[in-house]
Short mmCIF file of C-alpha atoms and ligand atoms in Angstrom, two decimals:
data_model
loop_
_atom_site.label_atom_id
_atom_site.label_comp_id
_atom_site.label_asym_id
_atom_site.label_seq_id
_atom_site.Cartn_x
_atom_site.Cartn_y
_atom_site.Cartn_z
CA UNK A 36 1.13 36.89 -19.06
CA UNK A 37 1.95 39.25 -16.25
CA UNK A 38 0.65 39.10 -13.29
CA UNK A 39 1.93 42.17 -11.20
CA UNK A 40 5.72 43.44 -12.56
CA UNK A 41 7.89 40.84 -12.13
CA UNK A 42 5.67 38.51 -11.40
CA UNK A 43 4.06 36.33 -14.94
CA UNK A 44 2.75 33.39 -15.97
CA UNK A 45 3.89 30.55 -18.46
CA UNK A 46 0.99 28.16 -19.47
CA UNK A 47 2.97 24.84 -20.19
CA UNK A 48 0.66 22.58 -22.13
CA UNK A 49 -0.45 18.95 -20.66
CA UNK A 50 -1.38 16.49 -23.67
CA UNK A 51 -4.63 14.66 -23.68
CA UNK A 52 -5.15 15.56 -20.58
CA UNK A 53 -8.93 17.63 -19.64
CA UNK A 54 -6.75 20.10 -17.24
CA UNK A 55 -4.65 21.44 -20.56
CA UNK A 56 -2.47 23.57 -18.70
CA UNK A 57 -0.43 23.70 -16.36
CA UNK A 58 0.07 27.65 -14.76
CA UNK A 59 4.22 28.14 -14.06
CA UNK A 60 4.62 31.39 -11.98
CA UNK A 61 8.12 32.83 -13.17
CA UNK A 62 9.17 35.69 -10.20
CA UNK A 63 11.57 37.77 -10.65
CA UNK A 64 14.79 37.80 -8.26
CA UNK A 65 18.12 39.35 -8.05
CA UNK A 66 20.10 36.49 -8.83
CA UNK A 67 17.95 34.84 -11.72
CA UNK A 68 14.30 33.83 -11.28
CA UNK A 69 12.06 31.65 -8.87
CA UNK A 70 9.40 29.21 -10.65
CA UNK A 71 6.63 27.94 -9.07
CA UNK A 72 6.27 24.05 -10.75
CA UNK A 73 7.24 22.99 -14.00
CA UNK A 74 4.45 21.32 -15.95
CA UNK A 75 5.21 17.38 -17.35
CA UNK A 76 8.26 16.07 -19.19
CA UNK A 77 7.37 16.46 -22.53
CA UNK A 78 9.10 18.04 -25.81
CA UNK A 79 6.07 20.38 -26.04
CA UNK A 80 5.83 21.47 -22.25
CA UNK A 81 9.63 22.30 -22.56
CA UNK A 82 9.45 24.30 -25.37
CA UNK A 83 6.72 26.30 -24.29
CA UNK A 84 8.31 27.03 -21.01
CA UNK A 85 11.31 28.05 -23.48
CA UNK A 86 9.46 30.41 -25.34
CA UNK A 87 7.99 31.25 -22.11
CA UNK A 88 11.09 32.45 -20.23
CA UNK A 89 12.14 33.92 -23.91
CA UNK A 90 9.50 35.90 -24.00
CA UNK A 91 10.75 37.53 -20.48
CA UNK A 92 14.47 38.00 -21.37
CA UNK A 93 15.31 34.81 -19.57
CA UNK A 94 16.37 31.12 -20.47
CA UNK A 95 16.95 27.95 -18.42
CA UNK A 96 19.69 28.56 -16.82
CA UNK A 97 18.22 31.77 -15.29
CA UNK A 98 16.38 30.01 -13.08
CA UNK A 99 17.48 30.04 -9.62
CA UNK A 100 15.01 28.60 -7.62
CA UNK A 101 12.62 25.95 -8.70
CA UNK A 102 9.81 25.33 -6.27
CA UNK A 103 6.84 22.63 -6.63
CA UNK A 104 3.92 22.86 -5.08
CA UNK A 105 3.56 18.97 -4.44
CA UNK A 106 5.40 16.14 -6.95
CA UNK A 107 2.23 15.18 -8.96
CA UNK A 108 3.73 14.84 -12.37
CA UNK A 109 2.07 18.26 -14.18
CA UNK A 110 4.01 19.99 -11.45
CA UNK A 111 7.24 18.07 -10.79
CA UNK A 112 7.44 16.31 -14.73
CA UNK A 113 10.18 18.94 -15.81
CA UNK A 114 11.89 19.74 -12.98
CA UNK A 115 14.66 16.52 -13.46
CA UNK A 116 15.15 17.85 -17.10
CA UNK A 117 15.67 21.53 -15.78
CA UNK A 118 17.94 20.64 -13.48
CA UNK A 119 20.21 18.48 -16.27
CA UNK A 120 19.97 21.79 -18.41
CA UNK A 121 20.80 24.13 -15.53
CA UNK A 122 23.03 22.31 -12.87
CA UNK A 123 22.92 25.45 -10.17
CA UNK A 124 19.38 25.60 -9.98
CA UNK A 125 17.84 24.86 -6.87
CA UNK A 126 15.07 22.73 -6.50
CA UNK A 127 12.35 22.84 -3.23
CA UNK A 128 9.64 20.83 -2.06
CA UNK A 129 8.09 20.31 1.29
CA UNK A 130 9.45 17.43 2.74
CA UNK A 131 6.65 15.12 2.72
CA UNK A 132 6.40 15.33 -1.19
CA UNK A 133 10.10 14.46 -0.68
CA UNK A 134 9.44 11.32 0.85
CA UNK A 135 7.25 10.37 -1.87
CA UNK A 136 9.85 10.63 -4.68
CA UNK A 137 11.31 7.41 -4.19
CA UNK A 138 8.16 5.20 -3.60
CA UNK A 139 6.45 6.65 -6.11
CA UNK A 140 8.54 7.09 -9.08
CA UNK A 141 11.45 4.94 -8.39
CA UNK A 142 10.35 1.77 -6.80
CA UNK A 143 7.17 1.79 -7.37
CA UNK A 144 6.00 -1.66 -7.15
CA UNK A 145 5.60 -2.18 -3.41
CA UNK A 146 2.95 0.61 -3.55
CA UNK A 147 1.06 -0.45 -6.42
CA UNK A 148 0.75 -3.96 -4.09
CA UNK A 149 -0.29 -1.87 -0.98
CA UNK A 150 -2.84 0.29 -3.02
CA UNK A 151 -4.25 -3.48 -4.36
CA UNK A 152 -4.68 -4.33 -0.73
CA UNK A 153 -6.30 -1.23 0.08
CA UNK A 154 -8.87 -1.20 -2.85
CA UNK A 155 -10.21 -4.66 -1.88
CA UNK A 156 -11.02 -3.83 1.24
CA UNK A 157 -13.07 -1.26 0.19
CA UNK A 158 -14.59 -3.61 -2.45
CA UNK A 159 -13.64 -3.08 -5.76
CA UNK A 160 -13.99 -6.41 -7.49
CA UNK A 161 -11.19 -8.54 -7.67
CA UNK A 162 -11.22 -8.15 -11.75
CA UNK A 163 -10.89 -4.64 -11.82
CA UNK A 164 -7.95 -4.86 -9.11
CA UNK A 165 -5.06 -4.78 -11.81
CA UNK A 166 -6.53 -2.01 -13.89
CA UNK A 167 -6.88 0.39 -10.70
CA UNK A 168 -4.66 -0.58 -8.95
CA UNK A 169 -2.16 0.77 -11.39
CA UNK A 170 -4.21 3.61 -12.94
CA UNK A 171 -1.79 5.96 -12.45
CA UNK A 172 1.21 4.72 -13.55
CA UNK A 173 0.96 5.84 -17.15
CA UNK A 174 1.75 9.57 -15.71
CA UNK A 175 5.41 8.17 -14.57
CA UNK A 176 6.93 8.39 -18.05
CA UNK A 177 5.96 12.10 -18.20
CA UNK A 178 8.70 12.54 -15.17
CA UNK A 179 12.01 12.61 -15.05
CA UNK A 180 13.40 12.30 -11.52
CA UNK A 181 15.29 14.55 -9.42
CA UNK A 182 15.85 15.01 -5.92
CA UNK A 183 14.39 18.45 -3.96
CA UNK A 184 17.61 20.32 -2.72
CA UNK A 185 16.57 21.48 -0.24
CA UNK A 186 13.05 20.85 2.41
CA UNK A 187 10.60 23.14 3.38
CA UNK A 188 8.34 22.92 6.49
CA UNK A 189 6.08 25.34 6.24
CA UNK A 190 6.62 29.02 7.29
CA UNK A 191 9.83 29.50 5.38
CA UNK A 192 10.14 33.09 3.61
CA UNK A 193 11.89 32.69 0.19
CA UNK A 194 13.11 35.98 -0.60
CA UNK A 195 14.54 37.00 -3.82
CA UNK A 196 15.80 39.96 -3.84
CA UNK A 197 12.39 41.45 -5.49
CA UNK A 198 9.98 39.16 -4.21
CA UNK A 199 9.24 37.60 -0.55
CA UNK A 200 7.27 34.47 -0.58
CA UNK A 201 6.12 32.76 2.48
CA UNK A 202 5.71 29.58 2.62
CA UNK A 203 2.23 27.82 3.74
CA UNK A 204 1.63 24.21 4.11
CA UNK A 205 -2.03 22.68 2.62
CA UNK A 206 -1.71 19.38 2.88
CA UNK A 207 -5.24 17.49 1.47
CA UNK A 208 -4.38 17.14 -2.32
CA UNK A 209 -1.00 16.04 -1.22
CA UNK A 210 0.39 15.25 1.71
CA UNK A 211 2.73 18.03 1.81
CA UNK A 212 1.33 20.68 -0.85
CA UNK A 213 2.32 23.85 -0.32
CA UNK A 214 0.68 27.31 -1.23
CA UNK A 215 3.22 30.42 -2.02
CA UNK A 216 1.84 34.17 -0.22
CA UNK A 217 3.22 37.07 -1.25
CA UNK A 218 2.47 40.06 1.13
CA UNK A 219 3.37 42.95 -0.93
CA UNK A 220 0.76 42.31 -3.66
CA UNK A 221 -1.47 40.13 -1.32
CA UNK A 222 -1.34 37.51 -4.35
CA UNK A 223 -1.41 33.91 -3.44
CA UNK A 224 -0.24 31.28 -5.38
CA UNK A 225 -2.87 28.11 -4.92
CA UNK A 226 -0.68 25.08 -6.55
CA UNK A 227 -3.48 22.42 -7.06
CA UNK A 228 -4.97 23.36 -3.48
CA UNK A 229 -7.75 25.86 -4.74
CA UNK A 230 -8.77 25.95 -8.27
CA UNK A 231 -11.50 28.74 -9.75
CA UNK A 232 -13.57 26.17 -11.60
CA UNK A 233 -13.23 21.66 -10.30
CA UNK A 234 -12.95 21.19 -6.79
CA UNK A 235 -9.34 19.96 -5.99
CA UNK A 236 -9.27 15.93 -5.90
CA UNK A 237 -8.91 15.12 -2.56
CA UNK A 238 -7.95 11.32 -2.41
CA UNK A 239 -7.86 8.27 0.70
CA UNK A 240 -4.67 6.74 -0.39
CA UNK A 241 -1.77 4.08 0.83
CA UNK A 242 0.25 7.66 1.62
CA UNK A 243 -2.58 10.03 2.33
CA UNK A 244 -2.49 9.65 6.43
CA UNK A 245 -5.78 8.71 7.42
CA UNK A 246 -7.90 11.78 6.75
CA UNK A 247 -7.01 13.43 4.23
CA UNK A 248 -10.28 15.68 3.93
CA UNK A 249 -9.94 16.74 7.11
CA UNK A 250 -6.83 17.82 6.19
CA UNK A 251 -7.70 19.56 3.18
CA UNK A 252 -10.72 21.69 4.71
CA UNK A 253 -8.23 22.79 8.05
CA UNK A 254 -5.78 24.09 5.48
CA UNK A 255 -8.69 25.76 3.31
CA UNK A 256 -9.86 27.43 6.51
CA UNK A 257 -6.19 28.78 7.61
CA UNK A 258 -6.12 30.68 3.96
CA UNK A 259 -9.85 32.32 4.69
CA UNK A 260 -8.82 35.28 6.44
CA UNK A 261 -5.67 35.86 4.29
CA UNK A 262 -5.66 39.36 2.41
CA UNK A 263 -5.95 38.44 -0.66
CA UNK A 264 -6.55 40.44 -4.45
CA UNK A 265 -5.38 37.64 -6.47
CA UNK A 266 -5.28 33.64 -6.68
CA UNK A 267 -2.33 32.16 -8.98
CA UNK A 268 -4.06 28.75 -9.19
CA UNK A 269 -1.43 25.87 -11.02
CA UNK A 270 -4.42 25.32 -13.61
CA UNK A 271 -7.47 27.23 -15.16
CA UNK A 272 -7.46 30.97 -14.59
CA UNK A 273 -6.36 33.26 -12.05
CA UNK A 274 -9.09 34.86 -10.09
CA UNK A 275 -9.90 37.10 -7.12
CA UNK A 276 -12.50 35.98 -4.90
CA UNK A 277 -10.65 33.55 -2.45
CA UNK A 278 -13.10 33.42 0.54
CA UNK A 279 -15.68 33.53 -1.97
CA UNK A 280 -14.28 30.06 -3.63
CA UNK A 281 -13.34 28.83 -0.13
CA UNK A 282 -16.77 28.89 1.04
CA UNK A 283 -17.91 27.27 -2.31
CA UNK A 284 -15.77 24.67 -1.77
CA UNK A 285 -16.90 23.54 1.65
CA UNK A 286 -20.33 23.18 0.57
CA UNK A 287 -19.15 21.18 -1.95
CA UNK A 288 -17.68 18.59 0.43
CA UNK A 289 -20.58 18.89 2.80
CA UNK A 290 -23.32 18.29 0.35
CA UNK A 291 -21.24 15.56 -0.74
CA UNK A 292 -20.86 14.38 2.90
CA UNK A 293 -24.68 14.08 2.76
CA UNK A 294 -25.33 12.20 -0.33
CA UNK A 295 -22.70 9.26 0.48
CA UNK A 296 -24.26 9.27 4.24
CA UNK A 297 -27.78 9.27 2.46
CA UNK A 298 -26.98 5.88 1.12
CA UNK A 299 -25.88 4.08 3.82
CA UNK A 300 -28.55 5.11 6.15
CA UNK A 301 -30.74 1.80 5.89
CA UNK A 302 -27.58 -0.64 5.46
CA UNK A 303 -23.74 -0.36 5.24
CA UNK A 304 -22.46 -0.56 1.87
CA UNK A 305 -18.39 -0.55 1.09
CA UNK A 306 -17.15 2.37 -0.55
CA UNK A 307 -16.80 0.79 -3.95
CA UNK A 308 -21.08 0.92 -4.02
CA UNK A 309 -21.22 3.76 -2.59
CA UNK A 310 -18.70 5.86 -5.00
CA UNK A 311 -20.76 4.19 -7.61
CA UNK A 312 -24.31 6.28 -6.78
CA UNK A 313 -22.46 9.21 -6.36
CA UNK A 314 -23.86 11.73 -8.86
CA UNK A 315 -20.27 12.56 -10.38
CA UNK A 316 -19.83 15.49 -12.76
CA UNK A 317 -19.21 13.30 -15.73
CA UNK A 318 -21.58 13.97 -18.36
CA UNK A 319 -24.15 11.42 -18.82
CA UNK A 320 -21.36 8.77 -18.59
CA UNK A 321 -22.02 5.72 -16.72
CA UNK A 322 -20.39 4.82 -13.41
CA UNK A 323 -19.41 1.13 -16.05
CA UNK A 324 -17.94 3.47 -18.79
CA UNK A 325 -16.18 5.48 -16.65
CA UNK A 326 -12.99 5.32 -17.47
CA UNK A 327 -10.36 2.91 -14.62
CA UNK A 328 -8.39 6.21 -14.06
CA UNK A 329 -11.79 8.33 -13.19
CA UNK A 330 -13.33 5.44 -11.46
CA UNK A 331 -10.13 5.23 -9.34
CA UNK A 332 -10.04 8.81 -8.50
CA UNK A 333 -13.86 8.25 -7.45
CA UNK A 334 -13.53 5.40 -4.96
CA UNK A 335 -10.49 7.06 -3.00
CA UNK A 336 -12.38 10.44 -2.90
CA UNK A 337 -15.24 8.63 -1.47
CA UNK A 338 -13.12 6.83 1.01
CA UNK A 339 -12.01 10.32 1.96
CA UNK A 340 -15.43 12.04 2.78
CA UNK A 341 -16.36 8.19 4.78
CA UNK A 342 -13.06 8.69 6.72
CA UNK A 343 -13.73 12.32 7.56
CA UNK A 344 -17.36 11.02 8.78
CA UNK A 345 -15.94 8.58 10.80
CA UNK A 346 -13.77 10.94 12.36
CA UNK A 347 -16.24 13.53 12.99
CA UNK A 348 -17.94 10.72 14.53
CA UNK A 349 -21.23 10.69 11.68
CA UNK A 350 -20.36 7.38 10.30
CA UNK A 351 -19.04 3.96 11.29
CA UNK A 352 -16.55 1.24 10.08
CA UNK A 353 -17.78 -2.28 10.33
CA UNK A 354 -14.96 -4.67 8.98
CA UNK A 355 -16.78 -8.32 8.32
CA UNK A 356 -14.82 -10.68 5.86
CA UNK A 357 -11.69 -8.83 4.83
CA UNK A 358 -14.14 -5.40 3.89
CA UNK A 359 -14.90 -2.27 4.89
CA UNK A 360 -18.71 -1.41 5.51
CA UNK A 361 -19.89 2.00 6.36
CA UNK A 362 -23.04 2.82 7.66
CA UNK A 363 -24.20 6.06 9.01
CA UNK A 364 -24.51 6.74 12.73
ZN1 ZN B 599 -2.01 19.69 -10.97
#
C-alpha cells in the first residue's frame, strides 16, 4: 500500500498471534531501499515481504538499510534471515536494543533466573513462577539472530537519497525504541510506541530501568507538538490524529494510575493482587483463565504504573519478608 510516493507499506503476517500484522515501511532510496522492521521469522512472513517488495519492483537484496524500531521478535524476527539472503544490507538499531540481543536471545537463561527473582517479590505464587517466568520464550524460535551494524542514539538523520528520516528515541515499550520522522511529508513512523487502537504495553522488567512509564509518557509528550499528517504505526492502521491519540493515551495511564492506587488505599497489597482487580480489557475472561503470557504482561504493567507512583511520590514501597507492598500515600 502506498503511503506517499516512495514511501509503502508491506503487511507481514504474525501467526496466532491477536496483533496479525506486522506494518514494514519500505522507503525508497538511491542506492536500494530503507525498511523500517521486518516482521517474525517465519516461511509465511518471508514470503509476504517477497511478494511485498515484488510488488514494488524490488527483491531482497535491494534493501539497503534495514532499521528496527526495538528487537521484539515481530520487528527484529527476519532481520538475521535478510541479512543471510542479502550480505550488504545494513542493519540499525538503537543501541540499547543492541545490548539486549545477547541476553535475550542468546544466553538467555541468566535472565529468565533474574525475572523469577523479580516476580516473587512482587508476589506471584511460587507455582506459577516457572510458567511466567518463561512466558516469553516461545517467541525466540520466531528469530533468527543478527547483530545491528551499526548504533543509533537518537537524533541521527538517515538520508537516502529520496527520503530524510530523523531519528527519535521513545524509550517505554523498549528501552531503546525508536520512532522514524520524516519532515517533508510530516509522516511519522510510530514502531510499537503509539498504536491507533491498544495502548502500547508498557512493562517493569529485569531490563526496563526502573520506570519505565515514566519513560514512556516523557517520550509521548516530546512527539505532541510534532507536525504531523500521518502515523505509520508497526501494527493496525495508519492514522492521522497524533495529539489526538497522545492525549488518549495519557488518560489511559492516569485512570489506570487511579484504579491500582484505589486498591491499596486501606492496606498495601503486592502487585501480583493488585494486577489481579485490575479491570483488564479481556473479555469476560477471568484474571485464573487468563492465559500465563497475558497474566505476565499484566503484573509487569502494573509494576510499571506502582513504580511511576512511587516516583511521582503518590505511592510507597514497603518491603516486609522478601515482598514488595504498595500502599498509597
Ligand atoms: Zn510489535
Amino acid at each position: 500500500m502506498e503511503i506517499v510516493r516512495g514511501l509503502n507499506l508491506v503487511k507481514v503476517p504474525i501467526p496466532d498471534n491477536p496483533l496479525g500484522y506486522l506494518n514494514c515501511y519500505v522507503v525508497a532510496g538511491k542506492d536500494g531501499c530503507l525498511m523500517v522492521d521486518t516482521g517474525w521469522n517465519t516461511n509465511e512472513a518471508l514470503t509476504a515481504l517477497r511478494e511485498g517488495l515484488q510488488e514494488l519492483g524490488l527483491s531482497v537484496t535491494d534493501i539497503a538499510t534495514i532499521v528496527l524500531t526495538h528487537v521484539h521478535p515481530d520487528h527484529f524476527g527476519l532481520a538475521g534471515k535478510l541479512k543471510q539472503l542479502s550480505p550488504h544490507t545494513k542493519i540499525l538499531a538503537h543501541h540499547w536494543e543492541s545490548a539486549l540481543i545477547d541476553s535475550r536471545y542468546i544466553k538467555f537463561t541468566d535472565l529468565q533466573r533474574k525475572m523469577g527473582v523479580l516476580l516473587r517479590r512482587h508476589g506471584v505464587p511460587d507455582v506459577e513462577v516457572p510458567g511466567l517466568e518463561t512466558a516469553s520464550m516461545p517467541a525466540i524460535e520466531f528469530v533468527t539472530i543478527t547483530m545491528p551494524d551499526e548504533t543509533l542514539y537518537g537524533g541521527e538523520v538517515l538520508d537516502t537519497g529520496l527520503f530524510n528520516l530523523e531519528v527519535i528515541w521513545t524509550p517505554g515499550h523498549s528501552p531503546g525504541h525508536i520512532c522514524l520522522y520524516e519532515p517533508q511529508n510530516r509522516l511519522l513512523l510510530a514502531g510499537d510506541h503509539i498504536l491507533p487502537k491498544i495502548t502500547s504495553n508498557v512493562s517493569y522488567h529485569v531490563q526496563s530501568g526502573d520506570n519505565p512509564l515514566g519513560d514512556y509518557l516523557y517520550a509521548l509528550q516530546k512527539l505532541q507538538k510534532l507536525s504531523v499528517t500521518k502515523v505509520l504505526p508497526a501494527h493496525e492502521h495508519v492514522f492521522d490524529d497524533l495529539p489526538g491519540r497522545i492525549a488518549e493515551i495519557m488518560t489511559h495511564h492516569d485512570n489506570r494510575k487511579e484504579e491500582m492506587r484505589g486498591f491499596i488505599r486501606e492496606k498495601p497489597l503486592v502487585a501480583y493482587e493488585i494486577a489481579s482487580r485490575v479491570s483488564w480489557d479481556i473479555q469476560g475472561i477471568t484474571w485464573e483463565q487468563l492465559p500465563t503470557y497475558m497474566q505476565r504482561v499484566a503484573v509487569c504493567e502494573t509494576i510499571a504504573h506502582l513504580e511511576y507512583m512511587r516516583w511521582e511520590g503518590t505511592v510507597t514501597r514497603i518491603d516486609e519478608n522478601a515482598l514488595y507492598l504498595y500502599r498509597a500515600v
